[in-house]
Tab-separated table of C-alpha atoms and ligand atoms in Angstrom:
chain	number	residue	atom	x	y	z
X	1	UNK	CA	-5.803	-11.766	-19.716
X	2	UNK	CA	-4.482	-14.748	-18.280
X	3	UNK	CA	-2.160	-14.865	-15.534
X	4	UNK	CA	-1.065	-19.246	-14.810
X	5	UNK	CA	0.881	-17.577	-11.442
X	6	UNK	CA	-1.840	-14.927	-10.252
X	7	UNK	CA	-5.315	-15.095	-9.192
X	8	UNK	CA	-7.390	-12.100	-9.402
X	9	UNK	CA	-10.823	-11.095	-7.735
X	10	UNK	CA	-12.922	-8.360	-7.909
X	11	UNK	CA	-15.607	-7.350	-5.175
X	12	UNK	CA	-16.937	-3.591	-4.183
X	13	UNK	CA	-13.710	-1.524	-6.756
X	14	UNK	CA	-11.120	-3.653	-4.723
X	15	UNK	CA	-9.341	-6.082	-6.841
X	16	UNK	CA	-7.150	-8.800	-4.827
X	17	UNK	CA	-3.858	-10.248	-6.648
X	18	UNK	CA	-2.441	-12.955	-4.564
X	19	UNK	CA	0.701	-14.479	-6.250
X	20	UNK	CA	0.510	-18.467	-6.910
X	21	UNK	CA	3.475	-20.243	-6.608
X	22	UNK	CA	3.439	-21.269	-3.040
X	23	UNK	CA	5.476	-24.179	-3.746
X	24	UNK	CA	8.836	-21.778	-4.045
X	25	UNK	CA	7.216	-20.121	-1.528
X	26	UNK	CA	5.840	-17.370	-3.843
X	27	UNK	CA	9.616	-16.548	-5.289
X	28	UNK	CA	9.489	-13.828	-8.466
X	29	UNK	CA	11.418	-15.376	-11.045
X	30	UNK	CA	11.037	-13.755	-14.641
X	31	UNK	CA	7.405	-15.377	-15.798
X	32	UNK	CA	5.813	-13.948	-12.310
X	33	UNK	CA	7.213	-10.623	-12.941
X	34	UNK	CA	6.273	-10.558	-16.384
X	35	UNK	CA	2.390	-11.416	-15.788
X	36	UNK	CA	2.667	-8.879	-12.544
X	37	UNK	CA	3.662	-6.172	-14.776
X	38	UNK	CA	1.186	-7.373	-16.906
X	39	UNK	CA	-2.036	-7.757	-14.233
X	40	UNK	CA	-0.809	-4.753	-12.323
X	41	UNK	CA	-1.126	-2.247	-15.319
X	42	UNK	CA	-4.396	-3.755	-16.452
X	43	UNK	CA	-6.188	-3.662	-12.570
X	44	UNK	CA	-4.722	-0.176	-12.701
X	45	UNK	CA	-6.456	0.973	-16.337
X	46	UNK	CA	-9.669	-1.007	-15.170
X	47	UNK	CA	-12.016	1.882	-14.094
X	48	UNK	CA	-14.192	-0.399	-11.555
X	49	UNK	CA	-10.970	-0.881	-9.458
X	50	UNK	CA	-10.443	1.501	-6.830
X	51	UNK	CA	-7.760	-0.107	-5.008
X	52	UNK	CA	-5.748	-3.261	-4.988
X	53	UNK	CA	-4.139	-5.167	-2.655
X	54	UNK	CA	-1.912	-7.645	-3.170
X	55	UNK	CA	-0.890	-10.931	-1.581
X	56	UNK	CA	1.070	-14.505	-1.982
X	57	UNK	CA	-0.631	-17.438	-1.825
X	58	UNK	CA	-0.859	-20.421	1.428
X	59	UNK	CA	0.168	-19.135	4.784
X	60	UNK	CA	3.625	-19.415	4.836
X	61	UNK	CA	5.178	-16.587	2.634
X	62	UNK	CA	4.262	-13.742	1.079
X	63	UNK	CA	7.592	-14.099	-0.981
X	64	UNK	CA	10.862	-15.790	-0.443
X	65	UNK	CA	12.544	-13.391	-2.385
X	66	UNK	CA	13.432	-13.367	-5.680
X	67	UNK	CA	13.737	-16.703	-7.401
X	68	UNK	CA	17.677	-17.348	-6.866
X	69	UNK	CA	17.805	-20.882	-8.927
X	70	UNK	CA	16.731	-18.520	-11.903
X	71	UNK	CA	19.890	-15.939	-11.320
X	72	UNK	CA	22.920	-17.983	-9.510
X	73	UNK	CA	24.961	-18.594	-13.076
X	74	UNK	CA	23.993	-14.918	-14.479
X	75	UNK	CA	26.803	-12.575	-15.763
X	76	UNK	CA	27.806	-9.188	-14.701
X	77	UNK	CA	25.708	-7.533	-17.709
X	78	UNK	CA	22.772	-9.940	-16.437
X	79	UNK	CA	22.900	-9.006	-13.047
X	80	UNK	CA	22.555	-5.510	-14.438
X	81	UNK	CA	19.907	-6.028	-17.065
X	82	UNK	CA	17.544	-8.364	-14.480
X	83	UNK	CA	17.851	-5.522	-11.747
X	84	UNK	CA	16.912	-2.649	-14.322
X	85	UNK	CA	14.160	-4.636	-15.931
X	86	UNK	CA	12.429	-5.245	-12.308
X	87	UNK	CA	12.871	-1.870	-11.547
X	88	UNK	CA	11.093	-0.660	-14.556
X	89	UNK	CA	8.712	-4.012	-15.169
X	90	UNK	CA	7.621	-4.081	-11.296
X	91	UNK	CA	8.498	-2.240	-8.558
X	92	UNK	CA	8.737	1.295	-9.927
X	93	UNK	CA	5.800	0.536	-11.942
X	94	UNK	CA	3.673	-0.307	-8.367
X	95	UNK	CA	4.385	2.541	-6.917
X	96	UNK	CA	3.643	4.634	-9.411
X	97	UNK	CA	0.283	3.335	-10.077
X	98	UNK	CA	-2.693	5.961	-9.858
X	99	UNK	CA	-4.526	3.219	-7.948
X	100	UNK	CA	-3.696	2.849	-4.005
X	101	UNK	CA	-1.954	-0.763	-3.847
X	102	UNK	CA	-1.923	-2.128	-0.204
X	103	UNK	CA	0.803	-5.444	0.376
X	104	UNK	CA	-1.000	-7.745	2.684
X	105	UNK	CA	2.428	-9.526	4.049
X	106	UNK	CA	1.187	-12.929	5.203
X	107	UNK	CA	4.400	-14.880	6.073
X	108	UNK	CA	7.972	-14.512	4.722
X	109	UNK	CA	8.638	-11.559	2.904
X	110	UNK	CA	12.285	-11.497	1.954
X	111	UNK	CA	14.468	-9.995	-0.606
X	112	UNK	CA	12.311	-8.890	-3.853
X	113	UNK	CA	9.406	-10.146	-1.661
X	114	UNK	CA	9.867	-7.057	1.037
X	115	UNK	CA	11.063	-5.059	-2.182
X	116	UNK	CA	7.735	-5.569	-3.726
X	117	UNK	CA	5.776	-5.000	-0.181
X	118	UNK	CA	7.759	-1.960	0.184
X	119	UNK	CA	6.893	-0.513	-3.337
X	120	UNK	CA	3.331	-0.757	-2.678
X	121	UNK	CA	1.322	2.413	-1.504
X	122	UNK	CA	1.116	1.015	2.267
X	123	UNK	CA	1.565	-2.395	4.334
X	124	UNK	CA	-0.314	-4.888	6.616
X	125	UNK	CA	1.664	-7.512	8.284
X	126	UNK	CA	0.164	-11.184	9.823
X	127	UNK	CA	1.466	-11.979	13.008
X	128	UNK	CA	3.698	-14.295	12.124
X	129	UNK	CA	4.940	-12.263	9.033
X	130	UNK	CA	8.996	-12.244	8.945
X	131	UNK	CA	10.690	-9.733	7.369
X	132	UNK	CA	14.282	-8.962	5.868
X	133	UNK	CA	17.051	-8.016	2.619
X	134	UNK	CA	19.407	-11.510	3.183
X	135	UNK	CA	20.592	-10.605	-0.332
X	136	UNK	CA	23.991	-10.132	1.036
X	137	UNK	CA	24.029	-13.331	2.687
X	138	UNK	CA	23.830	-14.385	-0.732
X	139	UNK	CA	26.912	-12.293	-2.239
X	140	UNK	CA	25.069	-9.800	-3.819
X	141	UNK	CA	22.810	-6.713	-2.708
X	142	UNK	CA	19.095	-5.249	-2.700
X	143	UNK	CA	18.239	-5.214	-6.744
X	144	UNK	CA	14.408	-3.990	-6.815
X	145	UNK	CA	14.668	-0.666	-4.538
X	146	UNK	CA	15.525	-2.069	-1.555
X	147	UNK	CA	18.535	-0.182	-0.874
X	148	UNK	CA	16.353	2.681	-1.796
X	149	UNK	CA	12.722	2.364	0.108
X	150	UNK	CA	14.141	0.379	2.991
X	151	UNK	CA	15.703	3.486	4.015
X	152	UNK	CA	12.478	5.684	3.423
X	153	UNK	CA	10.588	4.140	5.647
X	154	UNK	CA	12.569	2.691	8.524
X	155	UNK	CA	15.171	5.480	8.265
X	156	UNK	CA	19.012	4.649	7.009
X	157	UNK	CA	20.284	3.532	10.176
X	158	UNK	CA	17.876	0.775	10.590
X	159	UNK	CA	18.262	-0.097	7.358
X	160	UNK	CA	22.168	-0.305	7.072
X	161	UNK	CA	21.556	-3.070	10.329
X	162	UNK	CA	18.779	-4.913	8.431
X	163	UNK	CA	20.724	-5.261	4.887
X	164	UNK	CA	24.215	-5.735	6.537
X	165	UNK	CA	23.097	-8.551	8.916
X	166	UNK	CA	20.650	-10.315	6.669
X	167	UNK	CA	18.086	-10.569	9.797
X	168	UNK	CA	14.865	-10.958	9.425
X	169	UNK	CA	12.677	-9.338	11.388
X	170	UNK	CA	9.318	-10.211	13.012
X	171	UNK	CA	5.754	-8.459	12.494
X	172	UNK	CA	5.823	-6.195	16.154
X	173	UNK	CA	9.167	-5.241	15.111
X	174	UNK	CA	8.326	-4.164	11.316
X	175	UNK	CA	4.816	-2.017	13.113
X	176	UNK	CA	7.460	-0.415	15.306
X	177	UNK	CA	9.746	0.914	13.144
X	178	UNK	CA	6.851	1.807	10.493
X	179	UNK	CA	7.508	-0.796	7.966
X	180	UNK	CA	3.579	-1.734	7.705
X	181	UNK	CA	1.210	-0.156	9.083
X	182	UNK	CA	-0.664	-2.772	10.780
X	183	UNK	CA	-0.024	-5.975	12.525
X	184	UNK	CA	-3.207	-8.555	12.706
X	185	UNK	CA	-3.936	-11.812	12.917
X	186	UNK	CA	-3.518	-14.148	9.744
X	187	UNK	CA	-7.319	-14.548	9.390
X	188	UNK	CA	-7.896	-11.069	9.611
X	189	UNK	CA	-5.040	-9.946	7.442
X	190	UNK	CA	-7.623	-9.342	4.240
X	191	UNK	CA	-10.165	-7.834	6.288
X	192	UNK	CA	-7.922	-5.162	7.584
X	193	UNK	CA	-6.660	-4.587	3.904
X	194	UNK	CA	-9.998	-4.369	2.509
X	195	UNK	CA	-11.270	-2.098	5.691
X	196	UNK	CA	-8.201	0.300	4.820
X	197	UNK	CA	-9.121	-0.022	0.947
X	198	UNK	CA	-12.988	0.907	1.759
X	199	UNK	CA	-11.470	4.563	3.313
X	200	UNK	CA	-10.233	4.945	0.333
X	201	UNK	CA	-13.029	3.980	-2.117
X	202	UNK	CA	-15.217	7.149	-0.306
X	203	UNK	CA	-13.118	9.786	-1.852
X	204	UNK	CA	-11.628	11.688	-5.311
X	205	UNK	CA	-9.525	8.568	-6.904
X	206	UNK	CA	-7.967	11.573	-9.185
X	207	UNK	CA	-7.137	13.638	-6.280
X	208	UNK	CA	-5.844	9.882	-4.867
X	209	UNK	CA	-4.136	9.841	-7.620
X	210	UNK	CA	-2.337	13.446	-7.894
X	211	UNK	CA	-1.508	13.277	-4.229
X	212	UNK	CA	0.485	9.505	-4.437
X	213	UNK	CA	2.520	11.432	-7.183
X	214	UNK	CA	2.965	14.246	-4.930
X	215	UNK	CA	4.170	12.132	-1.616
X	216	UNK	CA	6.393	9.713	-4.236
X	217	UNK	CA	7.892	12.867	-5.863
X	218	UNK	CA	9.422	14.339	-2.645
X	219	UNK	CA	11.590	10.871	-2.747
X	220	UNK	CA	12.962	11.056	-6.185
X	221	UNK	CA	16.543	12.311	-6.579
X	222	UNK	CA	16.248	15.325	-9.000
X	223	UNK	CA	12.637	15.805	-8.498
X	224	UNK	CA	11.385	18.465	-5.995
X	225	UNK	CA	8.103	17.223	-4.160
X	226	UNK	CA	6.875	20.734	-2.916
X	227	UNK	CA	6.898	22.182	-6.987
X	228	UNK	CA	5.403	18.912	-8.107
X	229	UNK	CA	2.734	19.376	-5.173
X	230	UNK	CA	2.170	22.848	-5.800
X	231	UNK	CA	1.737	21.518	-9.866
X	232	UNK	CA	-0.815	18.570	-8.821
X	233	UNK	CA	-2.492	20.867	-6.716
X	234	UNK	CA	-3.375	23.492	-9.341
X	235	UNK	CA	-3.982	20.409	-12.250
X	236	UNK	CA	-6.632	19.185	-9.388
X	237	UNK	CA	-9.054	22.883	-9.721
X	238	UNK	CA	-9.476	21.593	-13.621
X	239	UNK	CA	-10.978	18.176	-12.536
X	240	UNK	CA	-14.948	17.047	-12.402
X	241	UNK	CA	-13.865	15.494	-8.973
X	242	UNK	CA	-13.002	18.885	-7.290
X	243	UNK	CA	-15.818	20.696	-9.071
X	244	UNK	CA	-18.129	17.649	-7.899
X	245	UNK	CA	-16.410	17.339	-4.230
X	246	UNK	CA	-16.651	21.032	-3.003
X	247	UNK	CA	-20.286	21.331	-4.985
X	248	UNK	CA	-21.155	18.632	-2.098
X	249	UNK	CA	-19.481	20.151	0.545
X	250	UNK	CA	-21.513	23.510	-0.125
X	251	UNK	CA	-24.800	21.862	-0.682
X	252	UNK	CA	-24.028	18.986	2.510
X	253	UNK	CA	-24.513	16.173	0.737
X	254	UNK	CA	-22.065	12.792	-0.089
X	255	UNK	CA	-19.786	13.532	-2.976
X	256	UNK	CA	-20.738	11.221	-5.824
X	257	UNK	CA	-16.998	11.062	-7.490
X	258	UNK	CA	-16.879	9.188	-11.535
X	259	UNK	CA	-14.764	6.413	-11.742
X	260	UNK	CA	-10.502	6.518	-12.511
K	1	COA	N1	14.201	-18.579	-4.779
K	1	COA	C1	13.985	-19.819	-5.252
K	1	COA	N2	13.385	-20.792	-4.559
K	1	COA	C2	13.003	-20.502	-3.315
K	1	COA	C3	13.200	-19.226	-2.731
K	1	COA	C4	13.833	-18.246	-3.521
K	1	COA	N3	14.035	-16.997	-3.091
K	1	COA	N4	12.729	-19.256	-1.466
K	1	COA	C5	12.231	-20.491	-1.264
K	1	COA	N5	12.405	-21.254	-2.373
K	1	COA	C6	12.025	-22.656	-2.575
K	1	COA	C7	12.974	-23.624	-1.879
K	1	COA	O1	14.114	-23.837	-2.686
K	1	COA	C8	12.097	-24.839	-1.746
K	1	COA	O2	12.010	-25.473	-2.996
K	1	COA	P1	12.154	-27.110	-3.079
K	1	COA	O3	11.015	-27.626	-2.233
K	1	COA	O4	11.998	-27.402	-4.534
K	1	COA	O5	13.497	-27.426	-2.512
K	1	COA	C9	10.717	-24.237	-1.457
K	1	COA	O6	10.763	-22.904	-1.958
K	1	COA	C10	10.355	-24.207	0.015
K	1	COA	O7	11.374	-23.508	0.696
K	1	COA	P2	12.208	-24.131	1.949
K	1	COA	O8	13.545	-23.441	1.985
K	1	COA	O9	12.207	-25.613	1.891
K	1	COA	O10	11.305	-23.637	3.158
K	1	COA	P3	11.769	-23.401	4.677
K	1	COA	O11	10.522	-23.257	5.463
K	1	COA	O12	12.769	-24.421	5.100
K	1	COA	O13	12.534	-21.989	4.645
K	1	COA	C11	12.875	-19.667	3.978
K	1	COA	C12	11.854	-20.802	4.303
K	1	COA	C13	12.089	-18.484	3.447
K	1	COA	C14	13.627	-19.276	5.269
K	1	COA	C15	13.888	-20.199	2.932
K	1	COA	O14	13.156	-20.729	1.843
K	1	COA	C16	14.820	-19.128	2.379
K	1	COA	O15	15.762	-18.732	3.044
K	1	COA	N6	14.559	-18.678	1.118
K	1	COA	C17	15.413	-17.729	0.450
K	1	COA	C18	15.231	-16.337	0.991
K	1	COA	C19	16.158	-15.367	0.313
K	1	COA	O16	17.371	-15.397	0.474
K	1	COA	N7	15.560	-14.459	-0.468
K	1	COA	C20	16.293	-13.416	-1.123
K	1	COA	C21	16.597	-13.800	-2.506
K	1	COA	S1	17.535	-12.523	-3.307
């Protein structure tokens, strides 16, 4: 497919999206989304691809946010409607991908740029990476989970100080407080991703798979993660993989796992 505001490459079942618009600074306005829905849900049906990581374009932002010149007339039912289509179009959709997505945050990530970092399966952070929810600064709130998966991860007492004071923060600060997982240098930022991604690539990508549901269940209203991971866990005994991964364990050889 074609994508005018991605580029996509492939090399060893690692695909890398980096988002190309660096003149707005990366900002998701309703095209971007579209063709990230789009590229996202093809990477992820693409049985060579083993993990993706995703990234915005230049060296100054990963994204600015959502693209505010494309929302600052919309209506009440708008608002609504452009917050429950990102939801569903994007940011759910990442992190409910079978494939591991990793955000490689190499500059600004702000508003529906952090939202979209923090939907993805795990975080790396360049040095000078800043990061922050200014939507209030703005008059309005987090749209695309923010409100949500700030909280999971940095806890809801951090979060009420980041989304009330529409601070950003900087890269030591985000390791700190567990918002990525990593803070490296910008040059290094896609090796780190891709050394992370390579852990991955050595083991079950079904069992990958059934165990991202698993974590992602446990923070779903309504939903109760230990039934779901007792579920998984049983569905996993019926797969090649397991048959495959314990038959190598007991003979002491490499397990040799099919594609997705
Ligand atoms: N939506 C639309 N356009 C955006 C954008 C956004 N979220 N963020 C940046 N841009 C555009 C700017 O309007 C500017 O476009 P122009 O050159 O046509 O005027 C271009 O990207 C470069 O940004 P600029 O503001 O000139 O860069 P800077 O280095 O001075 O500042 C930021 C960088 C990130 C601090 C600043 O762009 C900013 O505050 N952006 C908005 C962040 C935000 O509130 N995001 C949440 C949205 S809900």
């Amino acid at each position: 497919m074609n994508y005018p505001h991605l580029t996509v490459s492939k090399e060893d079942s690692i695909a890398l999206l980096t988002i190309n618009r660096p003149e707005k600074l990366n900002a998701l306005n309703r095209e971007v989304i579209n063709q990230l829905s789009d590229c996202f849900q093809e990477l992820n049906n693409d049985s060579e691809v083993r993990a993706i990581i995703v990234t915005g374009a230049g060296e100054k932002a990963f994204v600015a946010g959502a693209d505010i010149a494309e929302f600052a007339n919309y209506s009440v039912e708008e608002g609504k409607r452009l917050s429950a289509d990102g939801h569903d179009k994007l940011f759910d959709l990442v992190e409910s991908l079978n494939t591991p997505v990793i955000g490689a945050i190499n500059g600004f990530a702000l508003g529906g740029g952090l939202e979209l970092a923090m939907s993805c399966h795990m975080r790396v952070a360049s040095s000078n990476a800043r990061m922050g929810l200014p939507e209030v600064s703005l008059g309005v709130i987090p749209g695309y989970g923010g409100t949500q998966r700030l909280g999971q991860l940095v806890g809801k007492g951090k979060a009420m100080e980041m989304i009330t004071t529409a601070q950003m923060i900087k890269a030591d600060e985000a390791y700190r407080l567990g918002l990525v997982n990593y803070v490296v240098e910008q040059s290094e930022l896609l090796d780190k991703c891709r050394e992370i991604a390579a852990g991955i690539l050595k083991n079950s990508p079904i069992a990958i798979a059934y165990a991202m549901k698993a974590v992602n269940a446990g923070f779903r209203d309504g939903v109760n993660g230990y039934e779901k991971e007792i579920e998984l866990f049983g569905e996993a005994f019926g797969t090649e993989d397991f048959k495959e991964g314990t038959q190598a364990f007991l003979e002491k050889r490499k397990a040799e796992f099919k594609g997705k």
